[in-house]
PDB file of C-alpha atoms in Angstrom:
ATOM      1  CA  UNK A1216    -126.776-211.668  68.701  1.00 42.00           C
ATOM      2  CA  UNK A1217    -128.990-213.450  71.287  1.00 44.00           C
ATOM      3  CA  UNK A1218    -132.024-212.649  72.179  1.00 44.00           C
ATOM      4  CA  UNK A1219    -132.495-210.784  75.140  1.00 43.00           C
ATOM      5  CA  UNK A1220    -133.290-213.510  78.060  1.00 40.00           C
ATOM      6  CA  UNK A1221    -136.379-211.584  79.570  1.00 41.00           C
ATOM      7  CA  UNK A1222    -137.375-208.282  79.226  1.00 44.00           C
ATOM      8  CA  UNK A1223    -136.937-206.113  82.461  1.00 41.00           C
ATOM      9  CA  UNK A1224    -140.067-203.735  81.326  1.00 39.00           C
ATOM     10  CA  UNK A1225    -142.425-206.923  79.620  1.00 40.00           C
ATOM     11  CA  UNK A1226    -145.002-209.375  80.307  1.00 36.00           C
ATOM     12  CA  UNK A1227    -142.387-210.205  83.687  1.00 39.00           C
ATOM     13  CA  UNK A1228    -144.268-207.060  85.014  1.00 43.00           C
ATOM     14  CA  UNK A1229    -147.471-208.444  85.044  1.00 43.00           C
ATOM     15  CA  UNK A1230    -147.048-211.331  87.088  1.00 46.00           C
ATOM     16  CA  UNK A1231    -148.203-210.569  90.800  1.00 52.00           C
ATOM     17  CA  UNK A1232    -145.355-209.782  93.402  1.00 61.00           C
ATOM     18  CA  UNK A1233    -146.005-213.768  95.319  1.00 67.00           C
ATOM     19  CA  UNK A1234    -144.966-215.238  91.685  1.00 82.00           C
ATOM     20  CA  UNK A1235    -142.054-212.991  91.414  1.00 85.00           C
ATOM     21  CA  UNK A1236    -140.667-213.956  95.087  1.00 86.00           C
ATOM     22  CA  UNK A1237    -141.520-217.311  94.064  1.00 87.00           C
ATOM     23  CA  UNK A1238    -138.889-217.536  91.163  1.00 89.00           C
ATOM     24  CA  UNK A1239    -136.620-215.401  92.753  1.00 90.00           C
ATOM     25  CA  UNK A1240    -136.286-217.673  95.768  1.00 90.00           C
ATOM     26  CA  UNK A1241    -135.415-220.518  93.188  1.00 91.00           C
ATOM     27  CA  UNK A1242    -132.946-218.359  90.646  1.00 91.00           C
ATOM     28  CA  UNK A1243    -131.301-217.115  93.969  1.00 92.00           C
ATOM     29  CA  UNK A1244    -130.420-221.430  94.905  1.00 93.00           C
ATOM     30  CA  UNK A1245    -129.697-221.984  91.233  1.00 93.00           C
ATOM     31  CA  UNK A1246    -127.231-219.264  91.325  1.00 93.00           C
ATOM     32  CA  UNK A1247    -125.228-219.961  94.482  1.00 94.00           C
ATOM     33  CA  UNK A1248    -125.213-223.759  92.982  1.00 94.00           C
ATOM     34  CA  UNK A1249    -124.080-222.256  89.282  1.00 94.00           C
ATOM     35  CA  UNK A1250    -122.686-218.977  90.079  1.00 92.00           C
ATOM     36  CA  UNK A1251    -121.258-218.807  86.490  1.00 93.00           C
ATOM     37  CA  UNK A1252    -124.649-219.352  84.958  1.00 93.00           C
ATOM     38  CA  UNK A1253    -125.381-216.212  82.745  1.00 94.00           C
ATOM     39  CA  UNK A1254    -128.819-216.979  82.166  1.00 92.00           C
ATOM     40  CA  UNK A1255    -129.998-217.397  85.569  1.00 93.00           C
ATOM     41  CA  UNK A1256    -127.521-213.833  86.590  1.00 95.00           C
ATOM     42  CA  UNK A1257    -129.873-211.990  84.268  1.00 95.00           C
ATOM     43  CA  UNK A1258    -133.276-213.501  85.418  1.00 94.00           C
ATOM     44  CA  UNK A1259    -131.981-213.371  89.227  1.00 95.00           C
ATOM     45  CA  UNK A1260    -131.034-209.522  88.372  1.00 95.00           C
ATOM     46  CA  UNK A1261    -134.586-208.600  86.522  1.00 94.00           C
ATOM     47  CA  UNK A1262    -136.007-210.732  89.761  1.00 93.00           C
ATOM     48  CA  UNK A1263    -134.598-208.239  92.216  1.00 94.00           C
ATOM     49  CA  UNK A1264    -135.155-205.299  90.115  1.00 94.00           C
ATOM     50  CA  UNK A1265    -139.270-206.152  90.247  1.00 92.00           C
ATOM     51  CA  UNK A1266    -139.101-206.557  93.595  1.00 91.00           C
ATOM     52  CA  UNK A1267    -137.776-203.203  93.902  1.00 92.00           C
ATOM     53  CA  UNK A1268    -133.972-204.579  95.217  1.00 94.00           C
ATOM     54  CA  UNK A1269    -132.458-202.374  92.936  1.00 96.00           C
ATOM     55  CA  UNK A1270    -129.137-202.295  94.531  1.00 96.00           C
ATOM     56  CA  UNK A1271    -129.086-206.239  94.533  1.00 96.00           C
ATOM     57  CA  UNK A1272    -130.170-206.347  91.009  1.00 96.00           C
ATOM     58  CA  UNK A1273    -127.037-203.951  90.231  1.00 97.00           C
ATOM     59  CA  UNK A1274    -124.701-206.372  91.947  1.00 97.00           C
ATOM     60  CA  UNK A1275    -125.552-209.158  89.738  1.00 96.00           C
ATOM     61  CA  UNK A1276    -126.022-207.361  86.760  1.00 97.00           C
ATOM     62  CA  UNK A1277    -122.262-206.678  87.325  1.00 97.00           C
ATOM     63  CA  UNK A1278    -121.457-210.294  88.072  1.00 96.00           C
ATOM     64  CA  UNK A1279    -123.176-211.154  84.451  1.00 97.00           C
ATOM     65  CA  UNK A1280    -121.251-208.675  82.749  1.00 97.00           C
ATOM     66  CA  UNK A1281    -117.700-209.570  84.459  1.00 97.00           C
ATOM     67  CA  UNK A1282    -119.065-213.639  82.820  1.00 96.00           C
ATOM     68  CA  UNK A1283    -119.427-211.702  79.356  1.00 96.00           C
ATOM     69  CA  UNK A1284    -118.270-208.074  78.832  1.00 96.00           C
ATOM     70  CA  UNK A1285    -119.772-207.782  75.693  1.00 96.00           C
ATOM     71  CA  UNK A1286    -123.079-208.982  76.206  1.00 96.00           C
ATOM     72  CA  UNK A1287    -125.373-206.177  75.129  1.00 96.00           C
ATOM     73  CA  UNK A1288    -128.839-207.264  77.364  1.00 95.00           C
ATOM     74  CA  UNK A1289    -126.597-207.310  80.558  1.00 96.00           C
ATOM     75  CA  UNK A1290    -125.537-203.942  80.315  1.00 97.00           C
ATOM     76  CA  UNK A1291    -128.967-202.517  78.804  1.00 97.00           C
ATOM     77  CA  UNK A1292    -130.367-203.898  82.403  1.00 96.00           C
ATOM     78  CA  UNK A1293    -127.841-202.318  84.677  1.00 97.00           C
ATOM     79  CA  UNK A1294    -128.145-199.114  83.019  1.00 97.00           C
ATOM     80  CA  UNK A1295    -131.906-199.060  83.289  1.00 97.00           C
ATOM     81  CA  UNK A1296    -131.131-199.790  87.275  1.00 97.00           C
ATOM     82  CA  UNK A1297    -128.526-197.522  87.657  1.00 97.00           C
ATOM     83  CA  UNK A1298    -130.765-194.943  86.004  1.00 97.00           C
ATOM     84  CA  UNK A1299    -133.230-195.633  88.693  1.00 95.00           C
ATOM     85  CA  UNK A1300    -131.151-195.147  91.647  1.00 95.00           C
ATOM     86  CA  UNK A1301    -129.603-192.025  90.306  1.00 95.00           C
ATOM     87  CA  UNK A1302    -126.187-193.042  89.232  1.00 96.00           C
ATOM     88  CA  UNK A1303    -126.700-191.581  86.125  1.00 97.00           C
ATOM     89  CA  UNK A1304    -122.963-191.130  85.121  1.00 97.00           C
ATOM     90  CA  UNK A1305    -123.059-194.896  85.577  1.00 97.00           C
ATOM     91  CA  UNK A1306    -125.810-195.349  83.520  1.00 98.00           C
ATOM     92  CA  UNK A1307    -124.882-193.181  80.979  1.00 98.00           C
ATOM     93  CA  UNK A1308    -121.709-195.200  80.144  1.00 98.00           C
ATOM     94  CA  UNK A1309    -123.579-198.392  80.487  1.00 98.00           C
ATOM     95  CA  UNK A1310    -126.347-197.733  78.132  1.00 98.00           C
ATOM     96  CA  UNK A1311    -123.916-195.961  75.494  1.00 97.00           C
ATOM     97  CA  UNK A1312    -122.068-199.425  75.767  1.00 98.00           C
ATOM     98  CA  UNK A1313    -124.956-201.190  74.488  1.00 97.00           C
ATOM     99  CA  UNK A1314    -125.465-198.436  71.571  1.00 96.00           C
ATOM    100  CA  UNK A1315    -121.749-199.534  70.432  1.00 96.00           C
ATOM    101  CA  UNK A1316    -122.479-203.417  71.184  1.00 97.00           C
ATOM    102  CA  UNK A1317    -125.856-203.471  69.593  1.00 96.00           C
ATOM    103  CA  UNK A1318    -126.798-200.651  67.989  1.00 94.00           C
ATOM    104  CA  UNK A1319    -130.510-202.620  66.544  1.00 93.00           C
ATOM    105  CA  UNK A1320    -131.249-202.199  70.429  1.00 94.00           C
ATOM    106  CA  UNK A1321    -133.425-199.186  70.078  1.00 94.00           C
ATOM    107  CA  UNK A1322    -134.996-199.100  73.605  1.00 94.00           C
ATOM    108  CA  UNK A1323    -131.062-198.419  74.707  1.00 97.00           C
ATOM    109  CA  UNK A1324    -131.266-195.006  72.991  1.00 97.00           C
ATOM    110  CA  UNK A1325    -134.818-194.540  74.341  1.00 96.00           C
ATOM    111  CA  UNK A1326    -132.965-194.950  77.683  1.00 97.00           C
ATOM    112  CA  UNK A1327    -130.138-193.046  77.652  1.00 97.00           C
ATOM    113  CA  UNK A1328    -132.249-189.964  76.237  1.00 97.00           C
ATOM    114  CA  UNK A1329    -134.340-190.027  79.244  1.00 96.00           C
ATOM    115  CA  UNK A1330    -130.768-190.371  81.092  1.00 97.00           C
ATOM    116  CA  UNK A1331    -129.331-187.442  79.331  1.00 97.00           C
ATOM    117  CA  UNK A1332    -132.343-185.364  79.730  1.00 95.00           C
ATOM    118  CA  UNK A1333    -132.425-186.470  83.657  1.00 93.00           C
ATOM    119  CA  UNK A1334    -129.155-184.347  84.053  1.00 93.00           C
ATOM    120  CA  UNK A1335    -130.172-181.514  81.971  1.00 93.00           C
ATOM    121  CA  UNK A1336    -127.628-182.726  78.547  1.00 96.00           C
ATOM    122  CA  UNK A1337    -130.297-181.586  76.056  1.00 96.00           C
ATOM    123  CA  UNK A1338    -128.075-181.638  73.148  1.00 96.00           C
ATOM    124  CA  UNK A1339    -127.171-185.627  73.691  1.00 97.00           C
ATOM    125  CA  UNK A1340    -130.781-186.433  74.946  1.00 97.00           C
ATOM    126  CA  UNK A1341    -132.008-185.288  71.384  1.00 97.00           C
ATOM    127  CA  UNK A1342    -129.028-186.811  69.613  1.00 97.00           C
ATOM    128  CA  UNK A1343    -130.522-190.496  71.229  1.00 97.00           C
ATOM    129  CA  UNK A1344    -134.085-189.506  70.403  1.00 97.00           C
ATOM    130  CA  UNK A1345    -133.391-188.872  67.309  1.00 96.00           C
ATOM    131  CA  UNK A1346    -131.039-191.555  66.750  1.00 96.00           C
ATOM    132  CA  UNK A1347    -133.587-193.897  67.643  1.00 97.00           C
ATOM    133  CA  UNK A1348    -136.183-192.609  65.214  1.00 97.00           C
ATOM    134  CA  UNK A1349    -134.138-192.740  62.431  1.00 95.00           C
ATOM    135  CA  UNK A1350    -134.343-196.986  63.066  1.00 94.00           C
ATOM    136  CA  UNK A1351    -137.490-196.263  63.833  1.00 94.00           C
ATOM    137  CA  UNK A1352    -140.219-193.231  62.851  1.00 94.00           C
ATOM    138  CA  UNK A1353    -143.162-194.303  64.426  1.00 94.00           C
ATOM    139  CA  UNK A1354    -142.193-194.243  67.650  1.00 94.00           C
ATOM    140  CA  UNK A1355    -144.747-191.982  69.379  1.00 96.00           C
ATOM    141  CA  UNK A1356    -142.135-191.517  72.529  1.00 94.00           C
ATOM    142  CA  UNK A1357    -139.089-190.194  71.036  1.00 96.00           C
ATOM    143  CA  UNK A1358    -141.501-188.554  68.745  1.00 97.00           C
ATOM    144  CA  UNK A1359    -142.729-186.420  71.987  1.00 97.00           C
ATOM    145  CA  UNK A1360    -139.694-186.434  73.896  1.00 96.00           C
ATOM    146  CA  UNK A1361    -137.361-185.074  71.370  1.00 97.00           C
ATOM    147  CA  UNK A1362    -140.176-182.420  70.598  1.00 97.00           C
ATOM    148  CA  UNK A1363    -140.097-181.455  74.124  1.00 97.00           C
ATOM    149  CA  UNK A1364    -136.416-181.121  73.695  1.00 97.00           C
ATOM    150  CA  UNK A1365    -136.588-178.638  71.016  1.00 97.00           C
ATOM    151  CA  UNK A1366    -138.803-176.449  72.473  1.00 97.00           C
ATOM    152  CA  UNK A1367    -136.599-176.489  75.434  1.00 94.00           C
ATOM    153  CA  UNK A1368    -133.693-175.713  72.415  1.00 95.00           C
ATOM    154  CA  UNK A1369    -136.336-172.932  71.160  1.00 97.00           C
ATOM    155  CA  UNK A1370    -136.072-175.125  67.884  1.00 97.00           C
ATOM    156  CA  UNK A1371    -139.564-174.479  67.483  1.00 98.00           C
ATOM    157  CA  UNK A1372    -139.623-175.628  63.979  1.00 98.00           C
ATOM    158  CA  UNK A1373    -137.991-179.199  64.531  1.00 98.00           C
ATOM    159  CA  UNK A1374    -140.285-179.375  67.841  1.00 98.00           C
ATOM    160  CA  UNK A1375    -143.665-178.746  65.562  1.00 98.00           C
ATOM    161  CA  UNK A1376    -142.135-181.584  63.000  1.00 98.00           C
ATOM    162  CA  UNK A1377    -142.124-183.966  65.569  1.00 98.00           C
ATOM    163  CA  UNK A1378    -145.479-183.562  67.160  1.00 98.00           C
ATOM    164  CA  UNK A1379    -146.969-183.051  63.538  1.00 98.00           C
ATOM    165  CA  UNK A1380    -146.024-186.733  62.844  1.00 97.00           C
ATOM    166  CA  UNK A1381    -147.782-187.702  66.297  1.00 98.00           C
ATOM    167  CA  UNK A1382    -150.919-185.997  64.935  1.00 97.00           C
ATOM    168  CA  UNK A1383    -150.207-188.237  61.870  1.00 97.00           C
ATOM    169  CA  UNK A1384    -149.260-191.036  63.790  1.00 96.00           C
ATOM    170  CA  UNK A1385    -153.169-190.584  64.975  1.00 96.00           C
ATOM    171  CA  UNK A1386    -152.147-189.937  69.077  1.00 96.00           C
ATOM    172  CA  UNK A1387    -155.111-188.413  70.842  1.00 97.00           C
ATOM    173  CA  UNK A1388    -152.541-186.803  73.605  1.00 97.00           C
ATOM    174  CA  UNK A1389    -154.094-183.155  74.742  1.00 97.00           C
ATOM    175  CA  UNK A1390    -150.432-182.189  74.712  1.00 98.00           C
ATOM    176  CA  UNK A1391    -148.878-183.199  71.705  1.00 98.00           C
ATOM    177  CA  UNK A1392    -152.081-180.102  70.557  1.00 98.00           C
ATOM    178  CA  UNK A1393    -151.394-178.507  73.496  1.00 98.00           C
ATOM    179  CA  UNK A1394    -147.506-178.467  72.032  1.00 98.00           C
ATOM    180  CA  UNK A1395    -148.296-178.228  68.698  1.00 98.00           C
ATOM    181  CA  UNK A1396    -149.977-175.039  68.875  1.00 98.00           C
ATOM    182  CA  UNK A1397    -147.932-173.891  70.940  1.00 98.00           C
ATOM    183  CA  UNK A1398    -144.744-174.385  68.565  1.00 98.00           C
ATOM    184  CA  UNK A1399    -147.354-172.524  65.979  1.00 98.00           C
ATOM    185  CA  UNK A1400    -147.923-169.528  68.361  1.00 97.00           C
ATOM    186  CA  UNK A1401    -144.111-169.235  68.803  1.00 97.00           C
ATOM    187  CA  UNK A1402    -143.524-169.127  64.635  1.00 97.00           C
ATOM    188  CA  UNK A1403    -146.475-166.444  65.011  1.00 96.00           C
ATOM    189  CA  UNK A1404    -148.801-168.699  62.774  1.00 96.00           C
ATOM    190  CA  UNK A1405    -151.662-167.974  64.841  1.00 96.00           C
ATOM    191  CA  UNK A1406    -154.409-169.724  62.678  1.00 96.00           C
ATOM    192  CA  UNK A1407    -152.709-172.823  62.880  1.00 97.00           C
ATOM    193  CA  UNK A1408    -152.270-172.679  66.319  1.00 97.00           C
ATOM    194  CA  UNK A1409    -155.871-172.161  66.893  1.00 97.00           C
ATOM    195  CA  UNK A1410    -156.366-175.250  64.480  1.00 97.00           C
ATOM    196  CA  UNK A1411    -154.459-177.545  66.603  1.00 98.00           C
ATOM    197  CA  UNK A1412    -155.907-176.048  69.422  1.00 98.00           C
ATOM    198  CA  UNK A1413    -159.260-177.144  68.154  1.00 97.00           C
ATOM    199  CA  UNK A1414    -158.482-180.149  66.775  1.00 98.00           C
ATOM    200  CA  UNK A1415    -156.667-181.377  70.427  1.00 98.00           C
ATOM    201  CA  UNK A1416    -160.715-180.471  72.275  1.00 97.00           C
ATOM    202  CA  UNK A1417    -162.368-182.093  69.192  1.00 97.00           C
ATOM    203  CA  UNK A1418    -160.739-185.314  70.534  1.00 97.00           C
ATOM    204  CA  UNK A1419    -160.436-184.394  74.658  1.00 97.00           C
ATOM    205  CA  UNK A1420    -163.134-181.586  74.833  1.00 97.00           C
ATOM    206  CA  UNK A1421    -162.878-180.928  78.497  1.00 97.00           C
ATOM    207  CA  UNK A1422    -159.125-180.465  79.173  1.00 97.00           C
ATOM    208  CA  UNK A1423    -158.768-177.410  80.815  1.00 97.00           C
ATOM    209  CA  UNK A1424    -155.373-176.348  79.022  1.00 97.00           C
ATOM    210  CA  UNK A1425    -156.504-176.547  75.680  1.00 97.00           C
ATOM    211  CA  UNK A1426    -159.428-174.597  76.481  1.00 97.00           C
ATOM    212  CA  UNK A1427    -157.431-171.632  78.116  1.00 96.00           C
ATOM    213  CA  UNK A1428    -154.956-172.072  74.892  1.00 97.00           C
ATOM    214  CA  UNK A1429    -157.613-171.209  72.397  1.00 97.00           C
ATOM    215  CA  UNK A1430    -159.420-168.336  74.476  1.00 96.00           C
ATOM    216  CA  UNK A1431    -156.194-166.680  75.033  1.00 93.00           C
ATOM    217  CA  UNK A1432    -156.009-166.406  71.040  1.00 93.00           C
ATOM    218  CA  UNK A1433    -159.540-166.105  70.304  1.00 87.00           C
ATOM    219  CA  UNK A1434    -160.997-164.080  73.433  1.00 76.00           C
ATOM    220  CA  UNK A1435    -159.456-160.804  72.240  1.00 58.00           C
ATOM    221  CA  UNK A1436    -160.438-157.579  74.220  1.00 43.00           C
ATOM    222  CA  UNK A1437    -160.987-154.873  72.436  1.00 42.00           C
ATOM    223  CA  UNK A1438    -158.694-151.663  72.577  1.00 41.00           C
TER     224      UNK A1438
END
């Protein structure tokens, strides 16, 4: 499989908006002079998607893919875009095409997680969260997002595994502890909730929700 041509969320970011008009000015004559030029369809589409065109960049994602159905990058970009202007049926389909064409493409199940969560499909969200992890276990955000899922599930257990390995992963996030103990409080281990509690202000000692965590655990009143 090819590598992907340019990355729609990479180092294309970066460069300021004048650059980006710049080379979308030229990949927009290239096209109309090649209009079966794949390459330049995918740059012109990630050009109009940075300037925020996302409709345009939709319309020639569309022309890349009706060039070549079953290339995986073209149809990892137009679900991303669809995803951002709420078509999310659309980008659903899109972005579980990619998971069949190129299932290595891990950021595709990153996507379609946030797509499934978007329209409430917990169950499926998870499914690509954890999909993802199992090609790859460091990921710190399917990590969080499929803990966030569970705890939505009340799968308070599988949520505290997941947040665990952040802690091991080293994050510093107040609410991976904020979670964490949390996920502890609901299996009624209350000293390890306090731990994680304490361990989250050890590393950001003035967040506010960590701080009303603990003292609702160890401010007791007395009967």
């Amino acid at each position: 499989m090819n590598k992907p041509i340019i990355d729609l969320f990479g180092g294309v970011e970066e460069i300021d908006n004048p650059r980006v008009d710049e080379l979308t000015a030229r990949l927009e004559e290239r096209v109309a002079q090649h209009p079966d030029d794949l390459r330049s369809l995918l740059l012109l589409g990630n050009g109009y998607y940075l300037q925020g065109k996302i409709a345009r960049s939709i319309e020639i994602f569309n022309r890349a893919i009706a060039l070549n159905p079953d290339y995986p990058y073209a149809h990892y970009y137009i679900g991303i875009a669809q995803y951002r202007s709420g078509h999310i049926a659309d980008a659903i389909a899109s972005l579980s095409r990619v998971t069949a064409l190129a299932p290595s493409l891990v950021m595709a199940y990153y996507w379609l997680g946030i797509t499934y969560f978007h329209c409430g499909n917990y169950a499926e969200a998870r499914k690509a969260f954890e999909t993802l992890l199992e090609k790859n276990n460091e990921s710190h955000i399917a990590h969080y997002h499929a803990a966030v899922i569970c705890m939505f599930q009340r799968e308070y257990e599988a949520a505290r595994a997941h947040l665990a390995k952040l802690v091991d992963l080293g994050s510093r996030d107040p609410q991976v502890y904020l979670r964490l103990g949390n996920c502890h409080f609901r299996l009624h281990q209350l000293t390890e909730a306090m731990a994680a509690y304490r361990k989250g202000l050890k590393l950001n000692p003035d967040n506010v929700p960590l701080q009303e965590a603990l003292a609702e655990l160890v401010d007791v009143q007395a009967p």
